[in-house]
JSON list of C-alpha atoms and ligand atoms in Angstrom, two decimals:
[
{"chain": "U", "resi": 1, "resn": "MET", "atom": "CA", "xyz": [97.55, 339.99, 144.18]},
{"chain": "U", "resi": 2, "resn": "SER", "atom": "CA", "xyz": [93.98, 339.06, 143.12]},
{"chain": "U", "resi": 3, "resn": "ILE", "atom": "CA", "xyz": [92.99, 335.40, 142.99]},
{"chain": "U", "resi": 4, "resn": "TYR", "atom": "CA", "xyz": [92.77, 335.73, 139.22]},
{"chain": "U", "resi": 5, "resn": "ARG", "atom": "CA", "xyz": [96.33, 337.07, 138.89]},
{"chain": "U", "resi": 6, "resn": "GLN", "atom": "CA", "xyz": [97.54, 334.27, 141.15]},
{"chain": "U", "resi": 7, "resn": "ALA", "atom": "CA", "xyz": [95.83, 331.75, 138.88]},
{"chain": "U", "resi": 8, "resn": "VAL", "atom": "CA", "xyz": [97.44, 333.32, 135.79]},
{"chain": "U", "resi": 9, "resn": "GLU", "atom": "CA", "xyz": [100.81, 333.06, 137.55]},
{"chain": "U", "resi": 10, "resn": "LEU", "atom": "CA", "xyz": [100.26, 329.34, 138.22]},
{"chain": "U", "resi": 11, "resn": "ILE", "atom": "CA", "xyz": [99.28, 328.71, 134.60]},
{"chain": "U", "resi": 12, "resn": "ALA", "atom": "CA", "xyz": [102.28, 330.73, 133.37]},
{"chain": "U", "resi": 13, "resn": "GLN", "atom": "CA", "xyz": [104.58, 328.75, 135.66]},
{"chain": "U", "resi": 14, "resn": "THR", "atom": "CA", "xyz": [103.15, 325.46, 134.38]},
{"chain": "U", "resi": 15, "resn": "LEU", "atom": "CA", "xyz": [103.66, 326.50, 130.75]},
{"chain": "U", "resi": 16, "resn": "ARG", "atom": "CA", "xyz": [107.19, 327.79, 131.47]},
{"chain": "U", "resi": 17, "resn": "GLU", "atom": "CA", "xyz": [108.20, 324.48, 133.02]},
{"chain": "U", "resi": 18, "resn": "LYS", "atom": "CA", "xyz": [106.39, 322.42, 130.37]},
{"chain": "U", "resi": 19, "resn": "PRO", "atom": "CA", "xyz": [105.25, 324.20, 127.19]},
{"chain": "U", "resi": 20, "resn": "THR", "atom": "CA", "xyz": [103.40, 320.99, 126.15]},
{"chain": "U", "resi": 21, "resn": "ALA", "atom": "CA", "xyz": [101.39, 320.91, 129.40]},
{"chain": "U", "resi": 22, "resn": "ASN", "atom": "CA", "xyz": [97.90, 319.43, 129.52]},
{"chain": "U", "resi": 23, "resn": "LEU", "atom": "CA", "xyz": [95.49, 321.90, 131.12]},
{"chain": "U", "resi": 24, "resn": "MET", "atom": "CA", "xyz": [92.03, 321.03, 132.41]},
{"chain": "U", "resi": 25, "resn": "LEU", "atom": "CA", "xyz": [89.75, 324.05, 132.10]},
{"chain": "U", "resi": 26, "resn": "ALA", "atom": "CA", "xyz": [86.49, 325.10, 133.71]},
{"chain": "U", "resi": 27, "resn": "THR", "atom": "CA", "xyz": [83.57, 327.23, 132.57]},
{"chain": "U", "resi": 28, "resn": "GLY", "atom": "CA", "xyz": [81.29, 329.33, 134.74]},
{"chain": "U", "resi": 29, "resn": "SER", "atom": "CA", "xyz": [81.08, 332.94, 135.83]},
{"chain": "U", "resi": 30, "resn": "THR", "atom": "CA", "xyz": [84.02, 332.54, 138.22]},
{"chain": "U", "resi": 31, "resn": "MET", "atom": "CA", "xyz": [86.36, 331.88, 135.30]},
{"chain": "U", "resi": 32, "resn": "GLU", "atom": "CA", "xyz": [85.45, 334.98, 133.28]},
{"chain": "U", "resi": 33, "resn": "PRO", "atom": "CA", "xyz": [87.88, 337.41, 135.00]},
{"chain": "U", "resi": 34, "resn": "LEU", "atom": "CA", "xyz": [90.62, 334.77, 134.73]},
{"chain": "U", "resi": 35, "resn": "TYR", "atom": "CA", "xyz": [90.08, 334.27, 131.01]},
{"chain": "U", "resi": 36, "resn": "ALA", "atom": "CA", "xyz": [90.01, 338.07, 130.54]},
{"chain": "U", "resi": 37, "resn": "LEU", "atom": "CA", "xyz": [93.51, 338.21, 132.07]},
{"chain": "U", "resi": 38, "resn": "LEU", "atom": "CA", "xyz": [94.71, 335.23, 130.02]},
{"chain": "U", "resi": 39, "resn": "ARG", "atom": "CA", "xyz": [93.53, 336.94, 126.81]},
{"chain": "U", "resi": 40, "resn": "GLU", "atom": "CA", "xyz": [95.91, 339.81, 127.59]},
{"chain": "U", "resi": 41, "resn": "SER", "atom": "CA", "xyz": [98.70, 337.68, 129.05]},
{"chain": "U", "resi": 42, "resn": "GLY", "atom": "CA", "xyz": [100.67, 336.92, 125.88]},
{"chain": "U", "resi": 43, "resn": "LEU", "atom": "CA", "xyz": [101.22, 333.39, 127.20]},
{"chain": "U", "resi": 44, "resn": "ASP", "atom": "CA", "xyz": [102.23, 330.85, 124.58]},
{"chain": "U", "resi": 45, "resn": "PHE", "atom": "CA", "xyz": [99.58, 328.11, 124.42]},
{"chain": "U", "resi": 46, "resn": "SER", "atom": "CA", "xyz": [100.70, 326.78, 121.03]},
{"chain": "U", "resi": 47, "resn": "LEU", "atom": "CA", "xyz": [102.04, 323.45, 122.34]},
{"chain": "U", "resi": 48, "resn": "ALA", "atom": "CA", "xyz": [99.60, 322.99, 125.21]},
{"chain": "U", "resi": 49, "resn": "LYS", "atom": "CA", "xyz": [96.56, 320.73, 125.15]},
{"chain": "U", "resi": 50, "resn": "THR", "atom": "CA", "xyz": [93.31, 321.70, 126.85]},
{"chain": "U", "resi": 51, "resn": "PHE", "atom": "CA", "xyz": [90.63, 319.41, 128.28]},
{"chain": "U", "resi": 52, "resn": "ASN", "atom": "CA", "xyz": [87.41, 320.98, 129.49]},
{"chain": "U", "resi": 53, "resn": "LEU", "atom": "CA", "xyz": [85.74, 319.55, 132.57]},
{"chain": "U", "resi": 54, "resn": "ASP", "atom": "CA", "xyz": [82.21, 319.23, 131.32]},
{"chain": "U", "resi": 55, "resn": "GLU", "atom": "CA", "xyz": [79.56, 320.08, 128.74]},
{"chain": "U", "resi": 56, "resn": "TYR", "atom": "CA", "xyz": [75.79, 319.95, 128.62]},
{"chain": "U", "resi": 57, "resn": "TYR", "atom": "CA", "xyz": [74.47, 316.75, 127.03]},
{"chain": "U", "resi": 58, "resn": "PRO", "atom": "CA", "xyz": [73.51, 317.21, 124.39]},
{"chain": "U", "resi": 59, "resn": "GLY", "atom": "CA", "xyz": [74.90, 320.69, 123.92]},
{"chain": "U", "resi": 60, "resn": "ASN", "atom": "CA", "xyz": [77.82, 322.89, 123.00]},
{"chain": "U", "resi": 61, "resn": "GLN", "atom": "CA", "xyz": [77.27, 325.89, 125.26]},
{"chain": "U", "resi": 62, "resn": "PHE", "atom": "CA", "xyz": [80.53, 325.36, 127.15]},
{"chain": "U", "resi": 63, "resn": "ARG", "atom": "CA", "xyz": [82.49, 325.01, 123.91]},
{"chain": "U", "resi": 64, "resn": "GLU", "atom": "CA", "xyz": [80.98, 328.30, 122.75]},
{"chain": "U", "resi": 65, "resn": "PHE", "atom": "CA", "xyz": [81.82, 329.89, 126.10]},
{"chain": "U", "resi": 66, "resn": "MET", "atom": "CA", "xyz": [85.44, 328.75, 125.81]},
{"chain": "U", "resi": 67, "resn": "ASN", "atom": "CA", "xyz": [85.73, 329.91, 122.19]},
{"chain": "U", "resi": 68, "resn": "ALA", "atom": "CA", "xyz": [84.41, 333.37, 123.06]},
{"chain": "U", "resi": 69, "resn": "GLN", "atom": "CA", "xyz": [86.22, 333.75, 126.38]},
{"chain": "U", "resi": 70, "resn": "LEU", "atom": "CA", "xyz": [89.60, 332.30, 125.49]},
{"chain": "U", "resi": 71, "resn": "PHE", "atom": "CA", "xyz": [90.27, 330.08, 122.49]},
{"chain": "U", "resi": 72, "resn": "GLU", "atom": "CA", "xyz": [89.54, 332.72, 119.81]},
{"chain": "U", "resi": 73, "resn": "HIS", "atom": "CA", "xyz": [91.93, 335.15, 121.48]},
{"chain": "U", "resi": 74, "resn": "VAL", "atom": "CA", "xyz": [95.06, 333.12, 122.22]},
{"chain": "U", "resi": 75, "resn": "ASN", "atom": "CA", "xyz": [97.31, 330.86, 120.15]},
{"chain": "U", "resi": 76, "resn": "ILE", "atom": "CA", "xyz": [95.77, 327.56, 121.21]},
{"chain": "U", "resi": 77, "resn": "ASP", "atom": "CA", "xyz": [95.87, 324.98, 118.41]},
{"chain": "U", "resi": 78, "resn": "ALA", "atom": "CA", "xyz": [92.24, 324.00, 117.67]},
{"chain": "U", "resi": 79, "resn": "ASN", "atom": "CA", "xyz": [93.39, 320.39, 117.24]},
{"chain": "U", "resi": 80, "resn": "LYS", "atom": "CA", "xyz": [94.65, 320.37, 120.83]},
{"chain": "U", "resi": 81, "resn": "VAL", "atom": "CA", "xyz": [91.31, 321.43, 122.37]},
{"chain": "U", "resi": 82, "resn": "HIS", "atom": "CA", "xyz": [89.26, 318.63, 123.96]},
{"chain": "U", "resi": 83, "resn": "PHE", "atom": "CA", "xyz": [85.75, 318.33, 125.40]},
{"chain": "U", "resi": 84, "resn": "PRO", "atom": "CA", "xyz": [84.42, 315.32, 127.30]},
{"chain": "U", "resi": 85, "resn": "THR", "atom": "CA", "xyz": [83.58, 312.14, 125.44]},
{"chain": "U", "resi": 86, "resn": "LEU", "atom": "CA", "xyz": [82.71, 308.78, 126.96]},
{"chain": "U", "resi": 87, "resn": "ASP", "atom": "CA", "xyz": [86.32, 307.61, 126.44]},
{"chain": "U", "resi": 88, "resn": "TYR", "atom": "CA", "xyz": [87.74, 310.84, 127.93]},
{"chain": "U", "resi": 89, "resn": "ASP", "atom": "CA", "xyz": [89.68, 309.17, 130.76]},
{"chain": "U", "resi": 90, "resn": "GLU", "atom": "CA", "xyz": [91.50, 306.99, 128.22]},
{"chain": "U", "resi": 91, "resn": "VAL", "atom": "CA", "xyz": [92.15, 310.03, 125.99]},
{"chain": "U", "resi": 92, "resn": "ILE", "atom": "CA", "xyz": [93.60, 311.94, 128.95]},
{"chain": "U", "resi": 93, "resn": "THR", "atom": "CA", "xyz": [95.77, 309.00, 130.04]},
{"chain": "U", "resi": 94, "resn": "ALA", "atom": "CA", "xyz": [97.05, 308.55, 126.47]},
{"chain": "U", "resi": 95, "resn": "ALA", "atom": "CA", "xyz": [97.96, 312.26, 126.41]},
{"chain": "U", "resi": 96, "resn": "GLY", "atom": "CA", "xyz": [100.08, 311.79, 129.54]},
{"chain": "U", "resi": 97, "resn": "GLY", "atom": "CA", "xyz": [97.65, 313.01, 132.21]},
{"chain": "U", "resi": 98, "resn": "ILE", "atom": "CA", "xyz": [96.66, 316.50, 133.33]},
{"chain": "U", "resi": 99, "resn": "ASP", "atom": "CA", "xyz": [99.40, 318.81, 134.65]},
{"chain": "U", "resi": 100, "resn": "LEU", "atom": "CA", "xyz": [97.14, 321.55, 135.97]},
{"chain": "U", "resi": 101, "resn": "CYS", "atom": "CA", "xyz": [93.39, 321.43, 136.62]},
{"chain": "U", "resi": 102, "resn": "LEU", "atom": "CA", "xyz": [91.38, 324.62, 137.12]},
{"chain": "U", "resi": 103, "resn": "LEU", "atom": "CA", "xyz": [88.21, 324.19, 139.14]},
{"chain": "U", "resi": 104, "resn": "GLY", "atom": "CA", "xyz": [85.31, 326.29, 140.27]},
{"chain": "U", "resi": 105, "resn": "ILE", "atom": "CA", "xyz": [82.92, 325.09, 142.95]},
{"chain": "U", "resi": 106, "resn": "GLY", "atom": "CA", "xyz": [79.15, 324.95, 142.87]},
{"chain": "U", "resi": 107, "resn": "VAL", "atom": "CA", "xyz": [77.01, 326.51, 145.61]},
{"chain": "U", "resi": 108, "resn": "ASN", "atom": "CA", "xyz": [76.00, 322.90, 146.44]},
{"chain": "U", "resi": 109, "resn": "GLY", "atom": "CA", "xyz": [79.63, 321.73, 146.59]},
{"chain": "U", "resi": 110, "resn": "HIS", "atom": "CA", "xyz": [79.85, 320.29, 143.08]},
{"chain": "U", "resi": 111, "resn": "ILE", "atom": "CA", "xyz": [83.10, 320.18, 141.10]},
{"chain": "U", "resi": 112, "resn": "ALA", "atom": "CA", "xyz": [82.76, 319.99, 137.32]},
{"chain": "U", "resi": 113, "resn": "PHE", "atom": "CA", "xyz": [79.24, 318.50, 137.19]},
{"chain": "U", "resi": 114, "resn": "ASN", "atom": "CA", "xyz": [79.83, 316.00, 139.99]},
{"chain": "U", "resi": 115, "resn": "GLU", "atom": "CA", "xyz": [76.71, 316.79, 141.93]},
{"chain": "U", "resi": 116, "resn": "PRO", "atom": "CA", "xyz": [76.15, 315.69, 145.56]},
{"chain": "U", "resi": 117, "resn": "GLY", "atom": "CA", "xyz": [76.05, 311.88, 145.65]},
{"chain": "U", "resi": 118, "resn": "SER", "atom": "CA", "xyz": [78.95, 311.50, 143.17]},
{"chain": "U", "resi": 119, "resn": "SER", "atom": "CA", "xyz": [81.41, 308.88, 144.27]},
{"chain": "U", "resi": 120, "resn": "VAL", "atom": "CA", "xyz": [85.14, 309.28, 144.77]},
{"chain": "U", "resi": 121, "resn": "ASP", "atom": "CA", "xyz": [85.88, 306.72, 142.06]},
{"chain": "U", "resi": 122, "resn": "SER", "atom": "CA", "xyz": [83.60, 308.26, 139.42]},
{"chain": "U", "resi": 123, "resn": "ARG", "atom": "CA", "xyz": [84.99, 308.76, 135.90]},
{"chain": "U", "resi": 124, "resn": "THR", "atom": "CA", "xyz": [83.72, 310.66, 132.86]},
{"chain": "U", "resi": 125, "resn": "ARG", "atom": "CA", "xyz": [80.05, 309.87, 132.38]},
{"chain": "U", "resi": 126, "resn": "ILE", "atom": "CA", "xyz": [76.64, 311.33, 131.68]},
{"chain": "U", "resi": 127, "resn": "VAL", "atom": "CA", "xyz": [75.12, 312.88, 134.78]},
{"chain": "U", "resi": 128, "resn": "GLU", "atom": "CA", "xyz": [71.77, 314.29, 135.87]},
{"chain": "U", "resi": 129, "resn": "LEU", "atom": "CA", "xyz": [72.00, 317.91, 136.95]},
{"chain": "U", "resi": 130, "resn": "ASP", "atom": "CA", "xyz": [70.58, 319.11, 140.24]},
{"chain": "U", "resi": 131, "resn": "ALA", "atom": "CA", "xyz": [67.51, 321.32, 139.94]},
{"chain": "U", "resi": 132, "resn": "SER", "atom": "CA", "xyz": [69.42, 324.00, 141.91]},
{"chain": "U", "resi": 133, "resn": "THR", "atom": "CA", "xyz": [72.33, 323.90, 139.45]},
{"chain": "U", "resi": 134, "resn": "ARG", "atom": "CA", "xyz": [70.04, 324.22, 136.44]},
{"chain": "U", "resi": 135, "resn": "LYS", "atom": "CA", "xyz": [68.19, 327.11, 138.04]},
{"chain": "U", "resi": 136, "resn": "ARG", "atom": "CA", "xyz": [71.35, 329.01, 138.89]},
{"chain": "U", "resi": 137, "resn": "ASN", "atom": "CA", "xyz": [73.01, 328.42, 135.51]},
{"chain": "U", "resi": 138, "resn": "SER", "atom": "CA", "xyz": [69.82, 329.55, 133.79]},
{"chain": "U", "resi": 139, "resn": "GLN", "atom": "CA", "xyz": [69.78, 332.76, 135.84]},
{"chain": "U", "resi": 140, "resn": "LEU", "atom": "CA", "xyz": [73.44, 333.41, 134.95]},
{"chain": "U", "resi": 141, "resn": "ASN", "atom": "CA", "xyz": [72.59, 332.90, 131.26]},
{"chain": "U", "resi": 142, "resn": "ASP", "atom": "CA", "xyz": [69.66, 335.31, 130.83]},
{"chain": "U", "resi": 143, "resn": "GLY", "atom": "CA", "xyz": [67.07, 332.66, 131.63]},
{"chain": "U", "resi": 144, "resn": "ALA", "atom": "CA", "xyz": [68.32, 330.22, 128.98]},
{"chain": "U", "resi": 145, "resn": "ASP", "atom": "CA", "xyz": [66.98, 326.66, 128.97]},
{"chain": "U", "resi": 146, "resn": "ILE", "atom": "CA", "xyz": [69.48, 324.39, 130.71]},
{"chain": "U", "resi": 147, "resn": "PRO", "atom": "CA", "xyz": [69.47, 320.72, 129.65]},
{"chain": "U", "resi": 148, "resn": "PRO", "atom": "CA", "xyz": [68.73, 318.17, 132.39]},
{"chain": "U", "resi": 149, "resn": "ARG", "atom": "CA", "xyz": [71.92, 316.23, 131.71]},
{"chain": "U", "resi": 150, "resn": "ALA", "atom": "CA", "xyz": [75.62, 316.84, 131.13]},
{"chain": "U", "resi": 151, "resn": "ILE", "atom": "CA", "xyz": [78.78, 314.89, 130.39]},
{"chain": "U", "resi": 152, "resn": "SER", "atom": "CA", "xyz": [81.33, 315.47, 133.11]},
{"chain": "U", "resi": 153, "resn": "VAL", "atom": "CA", "xyz": [84.71, 314.22, 134.21]},
{"chain": "U", "resi": 154, "resn": "GLY", "atom": "CA", "xyz": [84.42, 312.24, 137.42]},
{"chain": "U", "resi": 155, "resn": "VAL", "atom": "CA", "xyz": [85.86, 312.87, 140.86]},
{"chain": "U", "resi": 156, "resn": "ALA", "atom": "CA", "xyz": [88.58, 310.27, 140.18]},
{"chain": "U", "resi": 157, "resn": "THR", "atom": "CA", "xyz": [89.41, 311.98, 136.87]},
{"chain": "U", "resi": 158, "resn": "ILE", "atom": "CA", "xyz": [89.98, 315.20, 138.82]},
{"chain": "U", "resi": 159, "resn": "LEU", "atom": "CA", "xyz": [91.96, 313.55, 141.62]},
{"chain": "U", "resi": 160, "resn": "ASP", "atom": "CA", "xyz": [94.32, 312.06, 138.98]},
{"chain": "U", "resi": 161, "resn": "CYS", "atom": "CA", "xyz": [95.43, 315.58, 137.93]},
{"chain": "U", "resi": 162, "resn": "LYS", "atom": "CA", "xyz": [98.93, 316.44, 139.12]},
{"chain": "U", "resi": 163, "resn": "LYS", "atom": "CA", "xyz": [98.04, 319.90, 140.40]},
{"chain": "U", "resi": 164, "resn": "ILE", "atom": "CA", "xyz": [94.63, 321.43, 141.15]},
{"chain": "U", "resi": 165, "resn": "VAL", "atom": "CA", "xyz": [93.72, 325.10, 141.55]},
{"chain": "U", "resi": 166, "resn": "VAL", "atom": "CA", "xyz": [90.25, 325.94, 142.86]},
{"chain": "U", "resi": 167, "resn": "LEU", "atom": "CA", "xyz": [88.86, 329.44, 142.38]},
{"chain": "U", "resi": 168, "resn": "ALA", "atom": "CA", "xyz": [85.89, 330.69, 144.39]},
{"chain": "U", "resi": 169, "resn": "ASN", "atom": "CA", "xyz": [84.57, 334.20, 144.72]},
{"chain": "U", "resi": 170, "resn": "GLY", "atom": "CA", "xyz": [81.60, 335.71, 146.52]},
{"chain": "U", "resi": 171, "resn": "ASP", "atom": "CA", "xyz": [79.60, 335.15, 149.68]},
{"chain": "U", "resi": 172, "resn": "GLU", "atom": "CA", "xyz": [77.31, 332.55, 148.09]},
{"chain": "U", "resi": 173, "resn": "LYS", "atom": "CA", "xyz": [80.33, 330.22, 147.83]},
{"chain": "U", "resi": 174, "resn": "ARG", "atom": "CA", "xyz": [81.48, 330.60, 151.43]},
{"chain": "U", "resi": 175, "resn": "GLU", "atom": "CA", "xyz": [79.56, 327.65, 152.86]},
{"chain": "U", "resi": 176, "resn": "ALA", "atom": "CA", "xyz": [80.54, 325.27, 150.02]},
{"chain": "U", "resi": 177, "resn": "VAL", "atom": "CA", "xyz": [84.21, 326.26, 150.35]},
{"chain": "U", "resi": 178, "resn": "GLU", "atom": "CA", "xyz": [84.18, 325.74, 154.11]},
{"chain": "U", "resi": 179, "resn": "ARG", "atom": "CA", "xyz": [82.49, 322.35, 153.83]},
{"chain": "U", "resi": 180, "resn": "ALA", "atom": "CA", "xyz": [84.88, 321.31, 151.08]},
{"chain": "U", "resi": 181, "resn": "ARG", "atom": "CA", "xyz": [87.98, 322.25, 153.03]},
{"chain": "U", "resi": 182, "resn": "PHE", "atom": "CA", "xyz": [87.11, 321.62, 156.64]},
{"chain": "U", "resi": 183, "resn": "SER", "atom": "CA", "xyz": [84.16, 319.20, 156.94]},
{"chain": "U", "resi": 184, "resn": "PRO", "atom": "CA", "xyz": [84.57, 315.41, 156.92]},
{"chain": "U", "resi": 185, "resn": "ILE", "atom": "CA", "xyz": [85.03, 314.04, 153.39]},
{"chain": "U", "resi": 186, "resn": "SER", "atom": "CA", "xyz": [81.64, 313.02, 152.00]},
{"chain": "U", "resi": 187, "resn": "SER", "atom": "CA", "xyz": [79.89, 312.61, 148.67]},
{"chain": "U", "resi": 188, "resn": "ASP", "atom": "CA", "xyz": [77.30, 315.07, 150.04]},
{"chain": "U", "resi": 189, "resn": "CYS", "atom": "CA", "xyz": [79.92, 317.69, 149.15]},
{"chain": "U", "resi": 190, "resn": "PRO", "atom": "CA", "xyz": [81.95, 316.30, 146.22]},
{"chain": "U", "resi": 191, "resn": "ALA", "atom": "CA", "xyz": [84.49, 319.14, 146.55]},
{"chain": "U", "resi": 192, "resn": "SER", "atom": "CA", "xyz": [85.45, 317.66, 149.95]},
{"chain": "U", "resi": 193, "resn": "PHE", "atom": "CA", "xyz": [87.15, 314.80, 148.05]},
{"chain": "U", "resi": 194, "resn": "LEU", "atom": "CA", "xyz": [89.85, 317.36, 147.17]},
{"chain": "U", "resi": 195, "resn": "GLN", "atom": "CA", "xyz": [91.11, 316.94, 150.76]},
{"chain": "U", "resi": 196, "resn": "GLY", "atom": "CA", "xyz": [92.53, 313.62, 149.56]},
{"chain": "U", "resi": 197, "resn": "HIS", "atom": "CA", "xyz": [94.75, 315.28, 146.91]},
{"chain": "U", "resi": 198, "resn": "ALA", "atom": "CA", "xyz": [98.35, 316.23, 147.70]},
{"chain": "U", "resi": 199, "resn": "ASP", "atom": "CA", "xyz": [98.58, 319.42, 145.61]},
{"chain": "U", "resi": 200, "resn": "VAL", "atom": "CA", "xyz": [95.44, 321.57, 145.76]},
{"chain": "U", "resi": 201, "resn": "GLN", "atom": "CA", "xyz": [95.66, 325.33, 145.93]},
{"chain": "U", "resi": 202, "resn": "TRP", "atom": "CA", "xyz": [92.53, 327.20, 147.01]},
{"chain": "U", "resi": 203, "resn": "LEU", "atom": "CA", "xyz": [92.28, 330.75, 145.66]},
{"chain": "U", "resi": 204, "resn": "VAL", "atom": "CA", "xyz": [89.27, 332.25, 147.44]},
{"chain": "B", "resi": 301, "resn": "LIG", "atom": "C1", "xyz": [79.18, 325.12, 136.77]},
{"chain": "B", "resi": 301, "resn": "LIG", "atom": "C2", "xyz": [80.28, 324.21, 136.16]},
{"chain": "B", "resi": 301, "resn": "LIG", "atom": "C3", "xyz": [81.43, 324.10, 137.09]},
{"chain": "B", "resi": 301, "resn": "LIG", "atom": "C4", "xyz": [81.63, 325.44, 137.73]},
{"chain": "B", "resi": 301, "resn": "LIG", "atom": "C5", "xyz": [80.53, 325.67, 138.71]},
{"chain": "B", "resi": 301, "resn": "LIG", "atom": "C6", "xyz": [80.50, 327.06, 139.33]},
{"chain": "B", "resi": 301, "resn": "LIG", "atom": "O1", "xyz": [77.91, 324.75, 136.48]},
{"chain": "B", "resi": 301, "resn": "LIG", "atom": "N1", "xyz": [79.88, 322.93, 135.73]},
{"chain": "B", "resi": 301, "resn": "LIG", "atom": "O2", "xyz": [82.57, 323.64, 136.41]},
{"chain": "B", "resi": 301, "resn": "LIG", "atom": "O3", "xyz": [82.85, 325.50, 138.39]},
{"chain": "B", "resi": 301, "resn": "LIG", "atom": "O4", "xyz": [79.29, 325.29, 138.16]},
{"chain": "B", "resi": 301, "resn": "LIG", "atom": "O5", "xyz": [79.99, 327.98, 138.43]},
{"chain": "B", "resi": 301, "resn": "LIG", "atom": "P1", "xyz": [80.13, 329.55, 138.67]},
{"chain": "B", "resi": 301, "resn": "LIG", "atom": "O6", "xyz": [81.55, 329.89, 138.49]},
{"chain": "B", "resi": 301, "resn": "LIG", "atom": "O7", "xyz": [79.27, 330.18, 137.59]},
{"chain": "B", "resi": 301, "resn": "LIG", "atom": "O8", "xyz": [79.65, 329.83, 140.03]}
]
């Protein structure tokens, strides 16, 4: 089974067990095949709440990505869709916490927009993007201007999620995935903090 079908299965299982589940969702090119499958899945999202990991600051590119890739095609209630705000951690806690968190990984080992140097106890905040991240995201978006800052959940926000699924595809991700999984835990590779979580599934 492809990594994308496995991810759909995990989301389906989460929604079967708990139709009101809180899902944390990622953007990025890695997620596009997954959202294509979800559009066709017939899954019932009507009671679920979604919380995206990050957004450019200021900006709404990730909201537009999510609308086009997923939200306009499935029965998600627009009132149950969330994007980061400075009180996001409180909003998530008040909603009962995240049941399933989908993550991609940056070539430099970032998760959400927790760039190298992010601390394990970081929470939702405004962050400076790495030059390498802005360059790559610009290339993936037809040379679009990428803002220097973003608002992103923190490493601690991610580690609070009950279950985490990380998707990574392609040779350019190999080194980041290996460092994240097998190197000593370090803020040089924020994805390595996932080693401290009890329920992470890597789909690579
Ligand atoms: C992006 C996002 C991350 C994403 C990662 C990988 O900039 N902020 O949430 O997982 O970088 O992106 P891609 O899937 O395009 O390689």
